[in-house]
Tab-separated table of C-alpha atoms and ligand atoms in Angstrom:
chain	number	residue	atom	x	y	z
A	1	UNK	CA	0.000	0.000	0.000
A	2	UNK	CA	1.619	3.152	-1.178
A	3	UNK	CA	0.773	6.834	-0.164
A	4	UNK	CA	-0.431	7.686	-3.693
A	5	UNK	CA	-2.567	4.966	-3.286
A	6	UNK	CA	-4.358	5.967	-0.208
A	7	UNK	CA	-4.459	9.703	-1.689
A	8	UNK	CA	-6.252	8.109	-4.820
A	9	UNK	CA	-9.247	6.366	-2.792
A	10	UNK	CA	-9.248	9.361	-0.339
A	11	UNK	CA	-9.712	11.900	-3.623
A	12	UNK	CA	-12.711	8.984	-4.680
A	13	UNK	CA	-14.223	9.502	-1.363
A	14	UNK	CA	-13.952	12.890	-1.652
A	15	UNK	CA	-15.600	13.192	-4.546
A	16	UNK	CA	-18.326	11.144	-3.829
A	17	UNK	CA	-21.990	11.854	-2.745
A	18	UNK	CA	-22.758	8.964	-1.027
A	19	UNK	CA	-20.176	6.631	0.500
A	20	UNK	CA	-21.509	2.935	1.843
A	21	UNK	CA	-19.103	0.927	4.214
A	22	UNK	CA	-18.840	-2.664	4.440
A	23	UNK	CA	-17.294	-3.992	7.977
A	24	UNK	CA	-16.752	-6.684	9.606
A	25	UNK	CA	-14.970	-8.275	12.374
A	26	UNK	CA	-11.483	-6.746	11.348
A	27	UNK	CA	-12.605	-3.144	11.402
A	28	UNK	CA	-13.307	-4.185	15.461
A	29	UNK	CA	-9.935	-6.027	16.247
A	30	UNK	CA	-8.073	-2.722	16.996
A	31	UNK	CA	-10.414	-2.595	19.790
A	32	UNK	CA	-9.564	-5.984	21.227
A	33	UNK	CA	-12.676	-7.712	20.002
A	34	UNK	CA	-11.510	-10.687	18.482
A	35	UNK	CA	-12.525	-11.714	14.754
A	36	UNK	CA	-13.864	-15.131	13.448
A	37	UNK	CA	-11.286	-16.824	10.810
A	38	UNK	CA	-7.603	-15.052	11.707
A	39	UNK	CA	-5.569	-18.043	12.742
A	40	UNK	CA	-4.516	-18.340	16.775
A	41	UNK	CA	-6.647	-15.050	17.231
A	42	UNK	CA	-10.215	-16.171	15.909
A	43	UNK	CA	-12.924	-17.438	17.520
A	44	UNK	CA	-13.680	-19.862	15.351
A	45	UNK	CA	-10.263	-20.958	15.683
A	46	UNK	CA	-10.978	-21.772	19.379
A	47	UNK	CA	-14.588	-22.323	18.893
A	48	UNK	CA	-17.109	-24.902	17.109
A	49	UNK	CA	-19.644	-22.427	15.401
A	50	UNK	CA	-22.358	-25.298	15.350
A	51	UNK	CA	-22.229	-25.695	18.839
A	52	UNK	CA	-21.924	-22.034	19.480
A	53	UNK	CA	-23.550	-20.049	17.255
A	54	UNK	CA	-26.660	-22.389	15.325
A	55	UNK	CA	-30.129	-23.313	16.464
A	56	UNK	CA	-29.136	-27.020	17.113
A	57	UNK	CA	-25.828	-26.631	19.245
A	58	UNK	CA	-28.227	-23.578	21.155
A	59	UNK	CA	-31.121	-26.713	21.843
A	60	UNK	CA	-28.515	-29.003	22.551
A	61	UNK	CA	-26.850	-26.785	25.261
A	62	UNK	CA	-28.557	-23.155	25.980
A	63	UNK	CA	-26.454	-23.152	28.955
A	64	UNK	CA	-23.331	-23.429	26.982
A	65	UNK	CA	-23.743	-21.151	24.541
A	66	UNK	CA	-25.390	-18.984	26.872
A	67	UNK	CA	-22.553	-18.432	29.469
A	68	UNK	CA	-20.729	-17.884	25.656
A	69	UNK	CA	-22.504	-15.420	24.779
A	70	UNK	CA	-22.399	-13.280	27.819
A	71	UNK	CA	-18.629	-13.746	27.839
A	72	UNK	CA	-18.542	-12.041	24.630
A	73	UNK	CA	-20.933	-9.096	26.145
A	74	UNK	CA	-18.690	-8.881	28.275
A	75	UNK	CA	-15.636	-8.591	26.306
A	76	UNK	CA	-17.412	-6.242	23.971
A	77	UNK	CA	-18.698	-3.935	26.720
A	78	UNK	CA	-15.416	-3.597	27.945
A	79	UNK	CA	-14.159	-2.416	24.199
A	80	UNK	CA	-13.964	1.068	23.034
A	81	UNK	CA	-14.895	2.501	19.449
A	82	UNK	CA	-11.163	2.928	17.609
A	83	UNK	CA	-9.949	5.124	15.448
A	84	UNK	CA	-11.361	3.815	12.588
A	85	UNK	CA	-15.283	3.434	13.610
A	86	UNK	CA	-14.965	7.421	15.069
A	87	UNK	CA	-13.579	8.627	11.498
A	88	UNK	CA	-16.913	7.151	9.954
A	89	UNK	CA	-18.693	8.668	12.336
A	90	UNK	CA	-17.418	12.012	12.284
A	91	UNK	CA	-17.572	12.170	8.551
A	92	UNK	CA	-21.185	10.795	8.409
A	93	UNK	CA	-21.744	13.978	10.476
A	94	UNK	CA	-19.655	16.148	8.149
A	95	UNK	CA	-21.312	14.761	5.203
A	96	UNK	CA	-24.911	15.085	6.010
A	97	UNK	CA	-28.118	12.734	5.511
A	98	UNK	CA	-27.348	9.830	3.354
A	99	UNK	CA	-23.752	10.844	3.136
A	100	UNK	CA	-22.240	7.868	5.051
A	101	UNK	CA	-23.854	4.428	5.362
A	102	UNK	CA	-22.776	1.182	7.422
A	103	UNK	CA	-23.674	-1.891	6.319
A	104	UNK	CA	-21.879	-4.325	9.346
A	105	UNK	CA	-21.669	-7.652	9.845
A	106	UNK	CA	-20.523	-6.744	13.217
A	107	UNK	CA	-23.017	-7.609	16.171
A	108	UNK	CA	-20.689	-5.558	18.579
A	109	UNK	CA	-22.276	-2.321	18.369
A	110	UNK	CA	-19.193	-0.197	18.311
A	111	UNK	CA	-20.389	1.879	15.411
A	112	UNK	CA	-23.096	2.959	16.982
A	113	UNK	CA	-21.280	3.921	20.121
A	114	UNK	CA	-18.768	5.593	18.007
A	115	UNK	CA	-21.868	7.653	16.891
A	116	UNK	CA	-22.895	6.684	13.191
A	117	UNK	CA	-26.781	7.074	12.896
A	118	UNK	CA	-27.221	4.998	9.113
A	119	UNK	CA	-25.819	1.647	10.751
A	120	UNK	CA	-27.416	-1.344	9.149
A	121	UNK	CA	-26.876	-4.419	11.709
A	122	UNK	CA	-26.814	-7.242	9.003
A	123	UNK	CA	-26.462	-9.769	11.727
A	124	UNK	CA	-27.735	-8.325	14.809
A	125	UNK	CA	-26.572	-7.191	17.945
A	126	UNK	CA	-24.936	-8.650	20.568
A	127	UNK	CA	-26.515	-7.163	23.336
A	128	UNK	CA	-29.969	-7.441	22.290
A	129	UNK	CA	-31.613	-10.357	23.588
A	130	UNK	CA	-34.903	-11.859	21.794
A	131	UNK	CA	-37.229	-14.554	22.764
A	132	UNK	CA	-36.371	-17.841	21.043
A	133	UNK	CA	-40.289	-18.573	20.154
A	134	UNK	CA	-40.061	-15.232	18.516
A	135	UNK	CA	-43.235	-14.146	20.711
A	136	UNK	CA	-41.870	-10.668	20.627
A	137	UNK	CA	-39.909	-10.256	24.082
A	138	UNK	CA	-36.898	-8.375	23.575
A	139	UNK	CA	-34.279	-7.231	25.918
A	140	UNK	CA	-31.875	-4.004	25.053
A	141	UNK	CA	-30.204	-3.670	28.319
A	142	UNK	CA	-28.085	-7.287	29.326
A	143	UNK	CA	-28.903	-5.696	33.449
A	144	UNK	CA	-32.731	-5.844	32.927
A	145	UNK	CA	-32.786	-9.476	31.641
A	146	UNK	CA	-34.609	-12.131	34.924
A	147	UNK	CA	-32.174	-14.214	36.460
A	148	UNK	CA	-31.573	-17.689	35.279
A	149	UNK	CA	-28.762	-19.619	33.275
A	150	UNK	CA	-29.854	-19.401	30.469
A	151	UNK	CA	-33.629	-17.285	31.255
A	152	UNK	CA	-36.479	-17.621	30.221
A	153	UNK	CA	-38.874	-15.522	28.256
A	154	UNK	CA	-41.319	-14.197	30.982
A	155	UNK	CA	-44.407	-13.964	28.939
A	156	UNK	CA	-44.038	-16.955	27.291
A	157	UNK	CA	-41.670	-18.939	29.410
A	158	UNK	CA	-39.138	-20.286	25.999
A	159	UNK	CA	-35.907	-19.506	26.468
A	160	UNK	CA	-33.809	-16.284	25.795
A	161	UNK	CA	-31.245	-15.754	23.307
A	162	UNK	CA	-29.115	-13.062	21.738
A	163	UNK	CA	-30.552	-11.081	18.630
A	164	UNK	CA	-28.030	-12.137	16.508
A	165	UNK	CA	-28.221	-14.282	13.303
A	166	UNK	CA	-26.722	-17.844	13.638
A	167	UNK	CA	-25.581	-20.406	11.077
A	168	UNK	CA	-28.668	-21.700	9.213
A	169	UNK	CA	-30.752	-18.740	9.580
A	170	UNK	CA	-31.879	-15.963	7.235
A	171	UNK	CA	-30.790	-12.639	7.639
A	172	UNK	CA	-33.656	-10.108	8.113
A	173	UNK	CA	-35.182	-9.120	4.709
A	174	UNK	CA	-35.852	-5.459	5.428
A	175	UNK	CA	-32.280	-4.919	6.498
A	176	UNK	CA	-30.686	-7.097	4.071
A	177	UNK	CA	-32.798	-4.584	1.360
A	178	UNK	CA	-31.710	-1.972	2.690
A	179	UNK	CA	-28.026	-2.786	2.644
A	180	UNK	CA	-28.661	-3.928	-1.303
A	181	UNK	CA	-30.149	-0.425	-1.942
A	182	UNK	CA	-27.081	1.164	-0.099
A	183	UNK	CA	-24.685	-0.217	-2.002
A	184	UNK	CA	-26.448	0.434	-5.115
A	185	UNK	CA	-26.435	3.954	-4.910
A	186	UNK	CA	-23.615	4.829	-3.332
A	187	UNK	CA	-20.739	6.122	-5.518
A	188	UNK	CA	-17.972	4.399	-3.452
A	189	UNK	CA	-18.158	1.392	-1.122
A	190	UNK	CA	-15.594	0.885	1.116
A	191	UNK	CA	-14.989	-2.461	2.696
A	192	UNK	CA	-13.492	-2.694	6.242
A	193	UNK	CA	-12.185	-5.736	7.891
A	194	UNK	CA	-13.891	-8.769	6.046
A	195	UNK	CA	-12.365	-11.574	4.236
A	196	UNK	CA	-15.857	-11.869	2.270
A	197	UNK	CA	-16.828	-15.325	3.277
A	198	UNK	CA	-19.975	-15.440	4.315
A	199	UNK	CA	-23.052	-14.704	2.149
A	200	UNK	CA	-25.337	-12.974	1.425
A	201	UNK	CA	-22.671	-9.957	3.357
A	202	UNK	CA	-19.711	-11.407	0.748
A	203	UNK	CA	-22.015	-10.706	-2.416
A	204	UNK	CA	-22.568	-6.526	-1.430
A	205	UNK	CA	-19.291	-5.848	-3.398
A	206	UNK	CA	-20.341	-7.292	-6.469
A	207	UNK	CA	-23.840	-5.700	-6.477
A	208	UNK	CA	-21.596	-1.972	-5.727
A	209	UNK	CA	-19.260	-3.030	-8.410
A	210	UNK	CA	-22.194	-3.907	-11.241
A	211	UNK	CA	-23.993	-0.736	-10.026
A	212	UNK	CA	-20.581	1.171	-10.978
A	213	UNK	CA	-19.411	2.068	-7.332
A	214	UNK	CA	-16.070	1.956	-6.848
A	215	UNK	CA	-14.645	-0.984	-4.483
A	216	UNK	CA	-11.897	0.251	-1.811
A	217	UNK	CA	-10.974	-2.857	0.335
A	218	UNK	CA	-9.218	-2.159	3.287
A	219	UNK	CA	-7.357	-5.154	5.384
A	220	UNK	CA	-3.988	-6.119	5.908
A	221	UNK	CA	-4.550	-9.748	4.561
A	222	UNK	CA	-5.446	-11.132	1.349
A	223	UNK	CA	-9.456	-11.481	0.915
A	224	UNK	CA	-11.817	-13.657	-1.482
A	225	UNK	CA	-12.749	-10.326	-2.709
A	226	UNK	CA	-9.727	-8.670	-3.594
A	227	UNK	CA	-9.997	-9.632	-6.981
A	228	UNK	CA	-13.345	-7.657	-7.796
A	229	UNK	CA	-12.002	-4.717	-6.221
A	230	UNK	CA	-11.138	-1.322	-7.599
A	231	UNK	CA	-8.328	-0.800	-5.317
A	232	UNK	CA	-6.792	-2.655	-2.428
A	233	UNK	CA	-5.141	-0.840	0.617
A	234	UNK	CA	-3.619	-3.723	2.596
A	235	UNK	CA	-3.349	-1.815	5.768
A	236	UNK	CA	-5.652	-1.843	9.320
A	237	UNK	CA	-8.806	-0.114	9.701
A	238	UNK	CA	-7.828	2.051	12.590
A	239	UNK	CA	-4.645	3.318	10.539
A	240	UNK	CA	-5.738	3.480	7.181
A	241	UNK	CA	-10.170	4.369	7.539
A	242	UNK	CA	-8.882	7.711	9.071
A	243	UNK	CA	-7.059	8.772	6.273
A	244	UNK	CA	-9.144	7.941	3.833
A	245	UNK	CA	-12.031	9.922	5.463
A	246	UNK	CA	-9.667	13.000	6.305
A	247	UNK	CA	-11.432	16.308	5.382
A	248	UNK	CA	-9.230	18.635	3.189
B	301	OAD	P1	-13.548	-12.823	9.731
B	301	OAD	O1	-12.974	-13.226	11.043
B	301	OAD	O2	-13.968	-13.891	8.779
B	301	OAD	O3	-12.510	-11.897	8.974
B	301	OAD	C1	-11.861	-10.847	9.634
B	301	OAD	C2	-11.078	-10.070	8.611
B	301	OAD	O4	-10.540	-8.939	9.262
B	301	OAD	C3	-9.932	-10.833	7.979
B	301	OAD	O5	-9.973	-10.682	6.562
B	301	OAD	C4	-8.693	-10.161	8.567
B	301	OAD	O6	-7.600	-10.149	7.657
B	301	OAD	C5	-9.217	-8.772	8.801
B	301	OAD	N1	-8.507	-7.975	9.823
B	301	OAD	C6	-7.858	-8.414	10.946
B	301	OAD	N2	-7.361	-7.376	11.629
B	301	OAD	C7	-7.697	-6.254	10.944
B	301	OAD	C8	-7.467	-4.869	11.133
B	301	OAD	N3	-6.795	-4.401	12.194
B	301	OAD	N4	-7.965	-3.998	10.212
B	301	OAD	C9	-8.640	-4.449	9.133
B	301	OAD	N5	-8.877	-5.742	8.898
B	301	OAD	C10	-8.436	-6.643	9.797
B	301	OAD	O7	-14.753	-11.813	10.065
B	301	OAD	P2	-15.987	-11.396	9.145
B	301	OAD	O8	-15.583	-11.260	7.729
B	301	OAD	O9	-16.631	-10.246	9.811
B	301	OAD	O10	-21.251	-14.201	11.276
B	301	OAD	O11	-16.922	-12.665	9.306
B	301	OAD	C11	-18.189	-12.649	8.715
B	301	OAD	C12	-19.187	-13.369	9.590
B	301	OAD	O12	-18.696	-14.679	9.920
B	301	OAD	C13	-19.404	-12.738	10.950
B	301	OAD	O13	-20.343	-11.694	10.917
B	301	OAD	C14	-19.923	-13.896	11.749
B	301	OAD	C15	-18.949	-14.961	11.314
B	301	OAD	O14	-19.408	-16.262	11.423
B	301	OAD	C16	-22.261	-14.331	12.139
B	301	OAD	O15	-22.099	-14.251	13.329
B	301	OAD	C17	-23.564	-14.567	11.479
């Protein structure tokens, strides 16, 4: 990644009306919340995601993935927007209605904290906890949730679980729309922190790209979707996002 590289996506950004953002765990890791696939580092290194993170391995063991799950609260409430998810932020306020958009895989609601309003949650939040009957109990605050390992819903006694999409289930339609409209009409998408593996997320470039977006990956490893990019800044979010977003 050269300087005259980062100065050519920063002058596309620039020039742009409306910038969309894909993240994921990467743009995060600078915080200390760890991603899914790096090797040693990743969860899913340490982890089985079927037993973790799918409706079976949840039926099998809510207790398990439970106490999981509120390890990672945890860990995430203890994290603190970086550099990267405050630039997007700050120029989403510069730039005005429309002017900014997140699309995140991320369930760690650091974006918002960091203060970005247009934040689509692809695959939930974290700290959001749902009935699992779907009966519409929901739970924003971890603190307010009843007692119990894992609890139970108290109007309709199934259990709880966290608001986040597992393996095996469909992402909401209404947000996954709106993330396909974003990239659509945005002139620039850039993607943060993703190595573009799991679908439908992984396809968003591709959709930007036919709709004549430019495509401005930023991560310091090689990704599946390097090779439909306009430009690749190998780099890390919380060095590189900054600078691309840096008003004149
Ligand atoms: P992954 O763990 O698959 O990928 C993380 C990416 O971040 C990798 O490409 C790393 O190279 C990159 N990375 C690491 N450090 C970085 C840094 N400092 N700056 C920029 N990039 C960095 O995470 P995701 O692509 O987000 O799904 O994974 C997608 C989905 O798979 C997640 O949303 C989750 C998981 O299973 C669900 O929970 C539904």
């Amino acid at each position: 990644m050269t300087a005259a590289d980062v100065d050519r996506a920063r002058s596309w950004v620039h020039a742009s009306g409306r910038v969309a953002v894909l993240t994921g765990a990467g743009i995060s890791a600078e915080s200390g919340v760890p991603t899914f696939r790096d090797a040693q580092t990743g969860l899913w290194a340490k982890y089985d995601p079927m037993t973790l993170a799918s409706p079976d391995g949840f039926r099998r063991d809510p207790g398990l993935v439970w106490r999981w799950y509120t390890w990672r609260r945890e860990r995430v409430a203890q994290a603190r927007p970086n550099a990267a998810h405050l630039a997007l932020a700050r120029a989403e306020a510069a730039r005005g209605a429309g002017g900014v958009t997140v699309v995140t895989q991320n369930v760690d609601g650091l974006h918002r904290r960091a203060g970005s309003r247009a934040v689509i949650e692809l695959h939930g939040n974290l700290m959001r906890t749902v009935c699992l009957a779907r009966c519409g109990t929901a739970f924003d605050d971890p603190s307010a949730l009843p007692a119990g390992e894992p609890p139970k819903c108290p109007r309709c006694g199934a259990w709880l679980r966290p608001d986040v999409v597992w393996f095996g289930e469909m992402l909401d339609p209404d947000r996954l729309e709106a993330a396909r409209a974003a990239v659509q009409r945005c002139d620039v998408l850039l993607v943060v922190g993703t190595s573009g593996l799991v679908y439908p997320a992984a396809g968003l470039p591709a959709l930007a790209a036919r709709s004549g977006a430019r495509v401005v990956i930023v991560n310091p490893h090689p990704t599946e979707l390097d090779g439909g990019a306009t430009l690749v800044l190998r780099g890390a979010a919380a060095e590189v996002v900054p600078r691309l977003l840096q008003p004149d």
